[in-house]
Amino acid sequence: MGGLDLVEIHNVELNGGEIIVECLKKEGVEHVFGYPGGAVLHIYDAIFNQDDVKHILVRHEQGAAHAADGYARTTGKPGVVLVTSGPGATNAVTGIATAYMDSVPMVVITGQVPSPVIGSDAFQEVDTVGITRPCVKHNFLVKDVNDLAETFKKAFYIATTGRPGPVVIDVPKDITSPWIKVPFKYPTKIKMRSYNPTTKGHVGQIKRAVKMMLAAKRPVFYTGGGVVLDGAAAELTKLAQRLNFPLTSTLMGLGGYPATDKQFLGMLGMHGTYEANMAMHGTDVLIAVGARFDDRITGNVERFCPDAKIIHIDIDPSSISKNVRVDIPIVGSVKSVLQSMNDVLADVEIDHKPELIDGWWKDIEEWRARECLKYSTKSKKIMPQAAIESLYNVTNGNAIVCSDVGQHQMFVAQFYKFDRPNRWANSGGLGTMGFGLPAAMGAQIANPDDEVVLVTGDASIQMCIQELSTCMQYGLPLKIILLNNGYMGMVRQWQEFFYEKRYSESIVEAQPDFIKLVESYGHIGMTVSDPAELDSTMEKAFAMKDRLVLINVLIDPESNVYPMIEAGKGHNEMYMPPESELV
Amino acid sequence: MRHIISILMENEAGALSRVAGLFSARGYNIESLTVSPTEDKTLSRMTLVTWGNNEIIEQITKQLNKLIEVVKLIDLAEGKHIERELMMIKLKAEGDHREEVKRLVDIFRGKIIDVSDNSYVVEMTGATSKLDAFVDTVANELIVEVVRTGPSAISRGIGGLHL
């Protein structure tokens, strides 16, 4: 379905398995996360015979997909997964859906039963293309070994361009047969008539937007994962600082603008800061950049930004005016559009009155003065917020942090101030518990010289805990901060607020001994329960540079994430921490 | 409002299920869907009838455009267009009914394309509303079966949906 440019011809004949490995090399893939099985044995044989593409053997295919995802989120390069047919593919689906919801570039190679038996309910057969169709950017079933190379080229092209996402390539076993050899040709460039993402924004729209921004009295930038995915942090920072506008970010966008900068208001939305949400409620010009107006951000769309004109920059036209009507849509790559805006503003003739927003900053400073993230210090137990602050201090804010899903995830978003992009990996859209450990593993493999931290909970970590074994095999010195409250904390919090404390099935009554557990995998475990020993325990753990250390932090079990906007409420209707707790 | 969306897409296995899957996954309405190859063997043309308010139709066209195999599409409701649907309807035709049905078919400018001693098969083309009218007019107890293609549609004038 596409045209090929500049075909590179190698005078070699290769079999399907070898072609796949060669394609990966051509795409610059260094690591593949996978698990062997019947339908991919030929591919594994080709992997065995070379050293360029390193295979990381996980313990469960879900772990492979999350690891590739963590790899991608912390490098910007596509993650690659290789799993077998049937259960191999279905186990990977949660990881594929996770990547899809957060627009993470990924190429997933799944084995399939041999072409002649497809449809006969063969051993380990599932309709992988059918099962994954709703949770991939695109998928392919390869029907001819001669199509393999072009399919791989297309898969990487689709996964990494436009709005990125996972692409599945389903490869029947006969396609990789060692006995069928064909000439290997890898296209250096590809053009597809049906896929041409718009990257350059409309010049007229950009000018209109800049004019609207300059006239704003209460502007705010609302930035999302698109800034991180597109590598647009520098352009965003330049634009925001040139205009002195406040910024707030979604969970996915954290790191897209330095969180320690005074213009940054923190995260917005359901567990966003008071100042960010009040700014959203009061703004007259909202500039949404690579964000998709998710329900966790908007709350009740009827009450969302009631006074605002909205400018929306996004690479995906279907994200624009999907949930909230916008006034100036700009379809294009975030990086390119922000750059164009900077160029427009560089014009000396431009009429910019910085004092227009002085009053707005005064309002914001008043909201800030409420210190909405303040937490109780009278507990004799460790507060989860204090644990994240301690982590921030011991890592000097420089770690790559991965998380699972729940209260601990929100505490990281609120208290770990990411100053750079690609330093934060978590499942935002799908909210996949079990994401954290394998993602951290992938992040550590991609960034061997960085400190990689997993912040998790006692419920989440058990969903993919088998990957501790993978971490041992590859000597990955992760630091795991396990915020242990004996509950599914976020579920318990909702039950406390909305179900009169009926803690239905949110108490984990039989917990493993996490220290013995990590030790049995060959790692080191420490428990800390005394607030006075929190910092020293962290320091001790982080001093062990080449070992995986799990710190089992016994936290105040019923602490809640504040502020909170109940689903369906407006941004100015936040639950704040009870005053009584803040003594 | 009712919209007819015409889609040119890559003639590949699975393309149809991507469109159908999109509609069910996102909860869009689908009234009818027809698909067949075009003069260019690599392309299929799909005609899809749906309904919804402007926001929903905008999302439908955007989401369809996002499918990798969709090359081009047009919402025919945005301009002047012609639509035709083919129906084959099998009717009981015995005794007095034989003449009565024949007259009705003539009024609707249909054709009887199969005759047996107790039945007719009637072929009729036209806009969906005309076929509906015929079905409503024929006495219900005479209808044996109804087969309809769903509408195909094309814009008026020289402009068209092509590459």
XYZ file of C-alpha atoms in Angstrom:
746
model
C 0.000 0.000 0.000
C 2.942 2.340 -0.107
C 5.729 3.488 -2.330
C 9.295 2.547 -1.537
C 12.176 4.908 -2.046
C 15.837 4.106 -2.341
C 15.857 0.394 -1.769
C 19.115 -0.790 -0.301
C 20.108 -4.055 -1.866
C 22.306 -6.549 -0.136
C 23.539 -9.446 -2.143
C 22.606 -11.916 0.501
C 19.796 -14.335 0.855
C 18.350 -14.623 4.314
C 15.578 -16.572 5.930
C 12.677 -14.871 7.665
C 14.156 -15.071 11.154
C 17.411 -13.561 9.953
C 15.540 -10.860 8.049
C 13.729 -9.828 11.216
C 17.005 -9.513 13.111
C 18.544 -7.553 10.221
C 15.549 -5.202 10.137
C 15.981 -4.531 13.844
C 19.655 -3.748 13.282
C 18.775 -1.389 10.431
C 16.391 0.404 12.757
C 19.159 0.806 15.313
C 17.470 -1.451 17.850
C 19.859 -2.467 20.609
C 17.505 -4.264 22.962
C 14.533 -6.520 22.490
C 12.367 -7.564 25.421
C 10.855 -10.951 25.001
C 10.049 -14.509 25.876
C 10.507 -17.479 23.525
C 7.923 -20.040 22.489
C 7.040 -22.410 19.687
C 5.958 -19.947 17.034
C 9.047 -17.729 17.391
C 11.735 -20.388 17.690
C 13.131 -19.621 14.241
C 13.463 -15.951 15.206
C 15.169 -16.892 18.469
C 17.597 -19.028 16.510
C 18.507 -16.002 14.418
C 18.952 -13.960 17.609
C 21.266 -16.636 19.007
C 23.588 -16.309 16.043
C 24.452 -12.620 16.478
C 25.439 -10.091 19.142
C 24.194 -6.729 17.876
C 20.619 -6.989 19.063
C 20.552 -7.953 22.706
C 17.613 -9.921 23.971
C 16.344 -9.307 27.497
C 14.548 -12.354 28.816
C 11.609 -11.324 30.985
C 9.549 -13.622 33.194
C 6.117 -12.796 31.783
C 5.150 -11.260 28.450
C 3.321 -8.394 30.169
C 6.690 -7.520 31.677
C 8.248 -7.485 28.202
C 5.739 -4.966 26.914
C 6.037 -2.700 29.974
C 9.831 -2.933 29.895
C 9.910 -1.891 26.240
C 7.502 0.889 27.192
C 9.761 2.130 30.016
C 12.674 1.937 27.602
C 10.789 4.086 25.084
C 9.508 6.651 27.578
C 12.955 7.324 28.970
C 14.777 7.506 25.623
C 12.226 8.630 23.045
C 13.258 5.621 20.952
C 10.780 2.873 20.105
C 10.679 -0.104 22.448
C 10.733 -3.547 20.852
C 8.967 -6.672 22.094
C 9.163 -10.257 20.864
C 6.658 -12.820 22.109
C 5.195 -16.056 20.916
C 1.690 -16.776 19.619
C -1.415 -17.414 21.717
C -0.752 -16.738 25.410
C 2.474 -14.913 24.572
C 0.489 -12.403 22.593
C -2.467 -12.149 24.969
C -0.157 -11.638 27.948
C 1.411 -8.735 26.111
C -1.938 -7.081 25.389
C -2.138 -5.181 28.704
C 1.279 -3.728 27.979
C 0.311 -2.834 24.422
C -2.889 -1.132 25.588
C -0.891 0.755 28.231
C 1.481 2.082 25.564
C -1.412 2.914 23.247
C -3.205 5.051 25.818
C -0.041 7.046 26.510
C 1.088 7.241 22.846
C 4.335 5.383 23.420
C 6.241 4.241 20.305
C 6.612 0.475 20.337
C 6.984 -2.368 17.862
C 5.668 -5.709 19.042
C 6.578 -8.845 17.108
C 4.233 -11.715 17.860
C 4.658 -15.229 16.611
C 1.691 -16.847 14.919
C 0.871 -20.443 14.060
C 1.946 -21.459 10.528
C -0.142 -19.847 7.750
C -1.745 -23.111 6.564
C -3.282 -23.797 9.981
C -4.444 -20.248 10.781
C -8.129 -20.437 11.605
C -8.085 -24.094 12.604
C -7.844 -23.476 16.372
C -4.284 -24.759 16.282
C -2.181 -25.096 19.432
C -1.386 -21.636 20.839
C -3.436 -19.902 18.175
C -5.298 -16.663 18.804
C -6.384 -13.983 16.370
C -3.667 -11.591 17.490
C -4.433 -9.003 14.846
C -8.090 -9.086 15.884
C -7.409 -8.985 19.620
C -4.940 -6.115 19.406
C -6.765 -4.068 16.772
C -8.489 -1.687 19.190
C -5.330 -1.045 21.220
C -2.666 -0.476 18.580
C -1.903 2.365 16.243
C -1.728 -0.246 13.518
C -1.072 -3.943 13.078
C 0.094 -6.288 10.362
C -0.163 -9.972 9.584
C 2.776 -10.949 7.394
C 1.715 -13.321 4.646
C 4.870 -13.586 2.577
C 8.512 -13.650 3.616
C 9.190 -11.193 0.788
C 7.002 -8.622 2.596
C 8.855 -8.845 5.924
C 11.353 -6.041 5.416
C 8.834 -3.555 4.058
C 6.430 -4.400 6.862
C 9.108 -3.733 9.477
C 10.002 -0.440 7.845
C 6.361 0.606 7.875
C 5.891 -0.558 11.458
C 8.757 1.538 12.793
C 7.700 4.487 10.664
C 4.117 4.369 11.896
C 5.095 3.731 15.533
C 7.454 6.699 15.748
C 5.847 9.407 13.609
C 2.728 11.519 14.042
C 1.106 10.655 17.340
C 3.310 7.706 18.317
C 1.914 4.370 19.402
C 2.398 0.629 19.436
C 2.421 -1.377 16.187
C 2.038 -5.151 16.199
C 3.588 -7.380 13.539
C 2.106 -10.863 13.628
C 4.468 -13.338 11.960
C 3.292 -16.886 11.176
C 5.941 -19.488 11.878
C 6.350 -20.589 8.246
C 7.316 -17.028 7.278
C 10.455 -17.380 9.407
C 11.309 -20.854 8.171
C 15.085 -21.414 8.041
C 14.711 -23.268 4.732
C 13.186 -20.445 2.744
C 15.738 -17.795 1.867
C 15.046 -14.643 -0.087
C 17.159 -11.612 -1.026
C 17.147 -9.068 1.786
C 16.201 -5.532 0.821
C 15.598 -2.892 3.435
C 13.948 0.334 2.366
C 15.776 3.398 3.659
C 12.703 5.572 3.275
C 9.036 4.944 3.061
C 6.061 6.862 1.786
C 2.492 5.790 2.367
C -0.363 7.461 0.516
C -2.734 6.709 3.358
C -0.520 7.952 6.200
C 0.948 11.451 6.157
C 0.820 13.090 9.561
C 0.717 16.881 9.497
C 3.731 18.286 11.300
C 3.854 21.960 10.347
C 1.138 24.033 11.951
C -1.002 26.427 9.933
C 0.831 29.769 9.841
C -2.322 31.872 9.998
C -3.630 29.937 12.993
C -0.280 30.298 14.754
C -0.329 34.067 14.259
C -3.909 34.306 15.480
C -2.954 32.268 18.534
C 0.036 34.438 19.364
C -2.129 37.546 19.046
C -4.668 36.051 21.407
C -1.914 35.109 23.858
C -0.454 38.614 23.853
C -3.839 40.119 24.638
C -4.489 37.698 27.491
C -4.907 39.001 31.015
C -5.129 35.618 32.736
C -3.290 33.153 30.507
C -2.152 29.679 31.434
C -0.298 26.938 29.586
C -1.764 23.473 30.057
C 0.876 21.058 28.799
C 0.726 17.322 28.295
C 2.612 14.227 27.275
C 2.932 15.536 23.726
C 5.627 17.951 24.887
C 7.717 15.079 26.240
C 7.012 12.743 23.328
C 7.945 15.352 20.758
C 11.094 16.519 22.557
C 9.669 20.031 22.752
C 10.695 20.952 26.296
C 13.250 23.545 25.166
C 10.782 25.271 22.813
C 8.089 25.290 25.491
C 10.451 26.684 28.109
C 11.605 29.438 25.775
C 8.059 30.429 24.861
C 6.693 30.371 28.402
C 9.625 32.335 29.794
C 9.481 34.878 26.999
C 5.842 35.563 27.921
C 6.157 34.988 31.673
C 2.977 32.896 31.573
C 2.185 30.354 34.277
C 2.205 26.674 33.322
C 0.508 23.605 34.630
C 1.094 20.089 33.407
C -0.765 16.828 33.170
C 0.600 13.683 34.783
C 2.101 12.692 31.436
C 3.639 16.067 30.754
C 5.714 16.318 33.937
C 9.305 17.193 33.087
C 8.257 19.068 29.949
C 8.891 22.272 31.895
C 11.216 22.534 34.927
C 9.073 21.839 37.978
C 11.355 23.859 40.232
C 10.815 27.018 38.182
C 8.604 29.722 39.690
C 6.318 29.834 36.656
C 5.331 26.190 37.177
C 2.141 25.676 39.151
C 2.402 21.913 39.521
C 0.121 19.257 38.109
C -3.538 20.007 37.408
C -6.666 17.913 37.520
C -8.116 15.437 39.974
C -5.066 15.505 42.263
C -3.605 18.715 40.936
C -2.532 21.668 43.044
C -4.932 24.325 44.251
C -3.099 27.035 42.319
C -3.110 25.027 39.065
C -6.787 24.187 39.222
C -7.815 27.682 40.300
C -5.752 29.109 37.447
C -7.572 26.773 35.050
C -10.888 27.922 36.452
C -10.003 31.599 36.182
C -8.051 31.736 32.942
C -9.139 33.830 29.978
C -6.733 32.258 27.469
C -5.855 28.590 27.844
C -3.003 27.288 25.723
C -3.230 23.506 25.582
C -0.028 21.966 24.271
C 0.113 18.258 23.430
C -2.622 17.454 25.921
C -5.930 15.736 25.276
C -8.472 17.101 27.785
C -8.788 13.775 29.572
C -11.597 13.425 32.128
C -9.056 13.313 34.986
C -8.001 16.790 33.851
C -11.273 18.466 32.958
C -13.538 17.114 35.665
C -16.980 18.281 34.629
C -16.593 19.613 31.075
C -19.593 21.896 31.585
C -17.682 23.756 34.278
C -14.264 23.524 32.618
C -12.414 26.823 32.163
C -15.668 28.807 32.053
C -14.144 32.119 30.912
C -11.477 30.843 28.582
C -10.730 31.102 24.909
C -8.847 27.911 24.132
C -5.863 27.410 21.854
C -5.037 23.749 21.271
C -1.835 22.482 19.677
C -1.791 18.771 18.906
C -0.397 16.418 16.274
C -3.578 14.344 16.352
C -6.557 16.130 14.769
C -8.944 13.758 16.539
C -7.741 15.042 19.924
C -8.901 18.527 19.012
C -12.440 19.406 20.043
C -13.029 15.805 21.165
C -13.996 16.543 24.760
C -13.877 20.344 24.884
C -14.607 22.790 22.063
C -11.561 24.911 21.198
C -11.327 28.347 19.613
C -8.014 28.101 17.795
C -7.053 24.564 16.811
C -3.526 24.067 15.518
C -2.740 20.649 14.091
C 0.967 19.998 13.984
C 3.979 18.755 15.825
C 4.188 20.478 19.189
C 7.872 21.180 18.712
C 7.430 22.765 15.308
C 4.410 24.867 16.318
C 6.069 26.150 19.513
C 9.152 27.000 17.475
C 7.000 28.949 15.025
C 5.393 30.810 17.922
C 8.851 31.700 19.227
C 9.741 32.964 15.752
C 6.624 35.139 15.594
C 7.455 36.566 19.014
C 11.036 37.281 17.963
C 9.654 39.974 15.666
C 10.673 43.273 17.268
C 7.470 44.951 16.081
C 5.384 42.711 18.257
C 3.187 44.522 20.732
C 3.777 42.822 24.050
C 2.693 44.410 27.323
C 4.073 42.170 30.069
C 2.277 44.208 32.753
C -1.106 42.937 31.472
C -0.710 39.826 33.576
C 0.642 41.371 36.784
C -2.736 41.085 38.510
C -3.024 37.459 37.421
C 0.291 36.581 39.036
C -0.928 38.234 42.246
C -3.993 35.970 42.230
C -1.811 32.950 41.600
C 0.556 33.848 44.442
C -2.439 34.055 46.776
C -3.576 30.588 45.728
C -0.048 29.319 46.122
C 0.098 30.695 49.652
C -2.522 28.126 50.666
C 0.200 25.478 50.421
C -2.226 22.849 49.280
C 0.328 20.034 49.422
C 1.047 20.542 53.116
C 0.637 17.324 55.037
C 0.422 16.313 58.655
C 3.636 16.114 60.587
C 2.099 14.879 63.789
C 1.833 11.250 62.726
C 4.275 8.905 64.449
C 4.360 6.974 61.226
C 6.099 7.871 58.005
C 3.945 10.020 55.766
C 4.091 8.915 52.121
C 4.722 12.502 51.054
C 7.765 12.636 53.343
C 9.092 9.465 51.735
C 8.945 11.054 48.269
C 10.560 14.243 49.563
C 13.316 12.167 51.102
C 13.739 10.321 47.802
C 13.927 13.637 45.972
C 16.642 14.856 48.307
C 18.755 11.713 48.255
C 18.680 11.622 44.432
C 19.091 15.402 44.076
C 16.049 15.327 41.845
C 18.100 13.587 39.176
C 16.707 10.080 39.166
C 14.568 8.471 36.507
C 11.430 7.612 38.416
C 8.932 4.958 37.402
C 5.757 4.247 39.295
C 2.848 1.905 39.450
C -0.703 3.148 39.814
C -2.441 4.553 42.832
C -1.753 6.937 45.683
C 2.015 6.531 45.446
C 1.870 7.571 41.794
C 0.092 10.796 42.713
C 2.542 11.484 45.539
C 5.445 11.220 43.085
C 3.669 13.536 40.646
C 3.127 16.066 43.427
C 6.405 15.838 45.310
C 9.131 14.728 42.919
C 9.967 17.838 40.953
C 10.975 16.736 37.474
C 13.097 19.355 35.789
C 13.775 17.397 32.616
C 11.677 15.356 30.197
C 11.872 11.559 29.852
C 12.690 11.138 33.553
C 9.236 9.962 34.585
C 7.444 6.824 33.421
C 4.008 5.861 34.643
C 0.794 4.512 33.212
C -1.388 7.588 32.935
C -4.134 6.729 30.477
C -4.766 3.073 31.164
C -3.718 3.145 34.825
C -2.040 -0.246 34.750
C -1.016 -1.613 38.130
C 2.048 -3.793 37.574
C 3.537 -1.361 35.072
C 6.208 0.000 37.373
C 8.733 -2.762 37.971
C 9.120 -3.904 34.355
C 9.078 -0.280 33.144
C 11.867 0.586 35.572
C 13.761 -2.430 34.315
C 13.473 -1.170 30.732
C 14.446 2.328 31.824
C 17.565 1.018 33.578
C 18.621 -1.003 30.546
C 18.190 2.074 28.369
C 19.975 4.332 30.849
C 22.645 2.235 32.565
C 24.406 5.248 34.059
C 21.328 6.800 35.615
C 19.769 6.161 38.962
C 16.460 4.465 38.211
C 13.887 4.365 40.969
C 10.606 2.529 41.189
C 8.027 3.998 43.521
C 5.307 1.459 44.087
C 2.715 0.193 46.528
C 2.251 -3.114 48.251
C -0.648 -3.976 45.948
C 0.784 -2.798 42.623
C 4.190 -4.416 42.931
C 2.674 -7.852 43.326
C 1.143 -7.626 39.870
C 4.468 -8.045 38.061
C 6.816 -8.968 40.883
C 8.298 -11.897 38.927
C 10.471 -9.385 37.066
C 12.721 -9.153 40.143
C 14.256 -12.266 38.659
C 14.967 -10.489 35.360
C 16.573 -7.640 37.309
C 18.897 -10.167 38.939
C 19.811 -11.815 35.649
C 20.879 -8.523 34.091
C 22.298 -6.933 37.252
C 19.900 -3.985 37.219
C 20.542 -1.872 40.317
C 17.033 -0.442 40.694
C 16.001 1.242 43.903
C 12.477 0.285 44.846
C 10.565 2.501 47.228
C 7.645 0.406 48.365
C 5.088 2.614 50.096
C 3.457 -0.064 52.173
C 0.126 0.724 53.798
C -1.488 -2.718 53.628
C -4.280 -1.298 51.483
C -5.019 -0.654 47.872
C -4.571 2.929 48.923
C -6.477 4.759 46.209
C -9.377 2.327 46.327
C -9.484 2.741 50.110
C -9.410 6.522 49.763
C -12.430 6.486 47.431
C -14.213 4.102 49.791
C -13.467 6.453 52.670
C -14.803 9.478 50.787
C -17.680 8.022 48.809
C -18.677 4.731 50.476
C -18.696 5.703 54.169
C -15.486 3.783 54.877
C -16.821 0.449 53.743
C -13.436 -0.955 52.777
C -14.708 -3.610 50.452
C -11.816 -5.875 49.399
C -9.235 -3.104 49.529
C -7.365 -4.507 52.511
C -4.544 -6.874 51.638
C -4.823 -9.267 54.557
C -2.041 -11.683 53.704
C 1.101 -9.942 52.592
C 4.372 -11.566 51.695
C 7.448 -10.731 53.723
C 8.803 -8.338 51.106
C 12.332 -8.479 52.510
C 12.548 -12.259 52.320
C 10.896 -12.091 48.933
C 13.465 -9.756 47.339
C 16.237 -11.649 49.085
C 15.049 -14.895 47.561
C 15.476 -13.255 44.142
C 19.031 -12.340 45.189
C 18.443 -8.666 46.002
C 18.618 -6.584 49.165
C 15.663 -5.479 51.256
C 15.318 -2.987 54.076
C 12.330 -1.989 56.152
C 11.853 1.441 57.669
C 8.980 2.492 59.890
C 10.427 5.281 62.016
C 10.270 8.743 60.424
C 13.587 9.558 62.075
C 15.296 6.779 60.154
C 13.774 7.522 56.765
C 16.582 9.669 55.333
C 19.380 7.480 56.633
C 17.740 4.353 55.220
C 17.367 6.023 51.842
C 21.010 7.075 51.898
C 22.127 3.590 52.838
C 20.122 2.050 50.011
C 21.273 4.544 47.384
C 24.886 4.069 48.466
C 24.658 0.508 47.133
C 25.231 1.580 43.559
C 25.343 -1.800 41.910
C 22.628 -3.654 43.776
C 18.881 -3.677 43.563
C 17.572 -2.522 46.921
C 13.943 -2.562 47.971
C 12.998 -0.244 50.805
C 9.821 -1.386 52.447
C 8.513 1.929 53.812
C 5.766 1.320 56.353
C 3.681 4.437 55.904
C 0.764 5.974 57.710
C -1.860 3.535 56.397
C -4.808 5.884 56.019
C -3.170 8.973 54.586
C -4.950 10.418 51.572
C -3.981 12.242 48.418
C -5.014 15.899 48.549
C -6.182 18.077 46.937
C -8.846 16.071 45.216
C -11.580 16.904 42.747
C -14.370 14.384 42.796
C -15.204 12.985 39.350
C -17.710 15.261 37.643
C -16.944 18.361 39.709
C -15.442 21.683 38.637
C -11.874 22.849 39.163
C -12.906 25.242 41.913
C -14.523 22.441 43.948
C -11.489 20.756 45.501
C -11.290 18.686 48.640
C -8.438 20.160 50.647
C -6.582 18.375 53.462
C -8.594 18.758 56.698
C -7.146 21.643 58.751
C -7.104 19.411 61.818
C -4.490 17.217 60.208
C -2.155 20.042 59.381
C -1.037 21.009 62.863
C -28.676 14.286 11.364
C -28.087 11.496 8.838
C -24.705 11.561 7.100
C -23.305 9.509 4.248
C -19.548 9.110 4.536
C -17.673 7.867 1.492
C -14.281 6.348 2.138
C -11.446 5.337 -0.138
C -9.279 2.800 1.596
C -6.498 0.378 0.886
C -7.962 -2.852 -0.465
C -6.472 -5.015 2.254
C -7.704 -7.768 4.500
C -8.797 -6.395 7.823
C -9.523 -2.868 6.623
C -13.271 -3.390 6.895
C -13.022 -4.750 10.423
C -10.976 -1.715 11.451
C -13.846 0.540 10.391
C -16.504 -1.664 11.951
C -14.415 -2.009 15.136
C -13.951 1.739 15.382
C -17.712 2.308 15.312
C -18.457 -0.273 17.988
C -15.506 0.703 20.213
C -16.441 4.364 20.235
C -20.169 3.837 20.363
C -20.990 5.508 17.047
C -24.166 4.676 15.192
C -23.986 2.764 11.973
C -27.027 2.360 9.777
C -25.495 0.693 6.766
C -22.142 -0.027 5.278
C -21.258 -1.162 1.794
C -17.846 -1.888 0.397
C -16.460 -2.979 -2.940
C -13.353 -2.572 -5.071
C -12.939 0.408 -7.412
C -11.438 0.844 -10.878
C -8.079 0.877 -9.065
C -7.630 -2.644 -7.691
C -5.610 -1.426 -4.730
C -8.481 0.707 -3.454
C -11.848 -0.117 -1.951
C -14.698 2.286 -1.668
C -16.919 2.196 1.339
C -20.194 4.019 1.795
C -21.224 4.350 5.376
C -24.467 5.791 6.671
C -24.442 7.126 10.194
C -26.139 9.762 12.245
C -25.216 12.112 15.039
C -24.798 15.794 15.871
C -22.033 17.875 14.296
C -19.544 17.117 17.074
C -20.027 13.381 16.725
C -19.769 13.458 12.931
C -16.594 15.545 13.219
C -15.101 12.938 15.560
C -16.211 10.099 13.278
C -14.474 11.615 10.264
C -11.350 12.391 12.300
C -11.190 8.911 13.777
C -11.735 7.332 10.342
C -8.976 9.478 8.880
C -6.701 8.263 11.656
C -6.996 4.664 10.511
C -3.801 3.922 8.648
C -5.587 2.239 5.733
C -8.006 5.089 5.085
C -6.658 7.119 2.181
C -9.367 9.739 1.773
C -12.916 10.359 2.815
C -15.751 12.777 2.275
C -18.937 13.542 4.146
C -21.436 13.680 1.293
C -23.977 15.470 3.447
C -21.787 18.553 3.158
C -22.721 19.001 -0.528
C -25.214 17.970 -3.178
C -25.223 14.286 -3.826
C -27.229 11.393 -5.221
C -27.860 8.184 -3.384
C -29.184 4.884 -4.618
C -29.891 1.636 -2.938
C -30.708 -1.695 -4.516
C -33.418 -3.887 -3.037
C -34.527 -7.353 -3.975
C -37.788 -8.249 -2.365
C -39.544 -11.591 -2.630
C -43.323 -11.358 -2.495
C -46.084 -13.912 -2.400
C -48.042 -13.587 -5.660
C -51.153 -15.684 -5.847
C -54.704 -15.047 -7.050
C -55.800 -11.425 -6.895
C -52.497 -10.365 -5.388
C -50.610 -11.221 -8.580
C -52.078 -8.255 -10.486
C -52.119 -5.917 -7.545
C -48.449 -6.458 -6.807
C -47.532 -6.045 -10.453
C -49.307 -2.657 -10.554
C -47.564 -1.516 -7.422
C -44.177 -2.534 -8.847
C -44.879 -0.498 -11.971
C -45.846 2.560 -9.954
C -42.546 2.329 -8.092
C -40.700 1.644 -11.343
C -39.413 -1.667 -10.102
C -38.743 -4.775 -12.168
C -39.949 -8.276 -11.648
C -36.862 -10.400 -12.180
C -38.099 -13.795 -11.094
C -41.517 -15.297 -11.399
C -42.922 -18.554 -10.099
C -46.533 -19.658 -9.882
C -46.824 -18.213 -6.415
C -44.079 -15.590 -6.083
C -42.289 -12.603 -7.598
C -38.829 -11.321 -6.946
C -38.839 -7.569 -7.423
C -35.747 -5.510 -8.100
C -35.940 -1.876 -7.164
C -33.397 0.893 -6.924
C -33.732 4.350 -5.510
C -33.134 6.428 -2.478
C -33.547 4.634 0.815
C -36.784 6.507 1.476
C -38.344 5.249 -1.788
C -37.508 1.635 -0.940
C -38.903 2.177 2.549
C -42.095 3.499 0.981
C -42.466 0.423 -1.208
C -41.935 -1.928 1.711
C -44.512 0.008 3.729
C -47.016 -0.074 0.861
C -46.884 -3.783 0.172
C -49.075 -5.732 2.542
C -46.861 -7.164 5.220
C -48.193 -10.697 4.862
C -47.028 -10.791 1.228
C -43.377 -10.198 2.049
C -41.264 -13.368 2.097
C -37.853 -11.710 2.373
C -36.132 -8.375 1.837
C -32.520 -7.942 0.760
C -31.100 -4.426 0.637
C -27.590 -3.277 -0.178
C -27.636 -0.113 1.854
C -27.115 3.124 -0.014
C -24.277 3.947 -2.358
C -23.800 7.609 -2.961
C -21.873 9.988 -5.160
C -21.526 13.738 -5.286
C -23.106 15.803 -8.053
C -20.968 17.679 -10.587
C -17.433 17.082 -11.765
C -15.785 17.018 -8.324
C -15.351 13.626 -6.766
C -13.591 11.426 -4.294
C -10.489 10.117 -6.029
C -6.728 10.206 -5.575
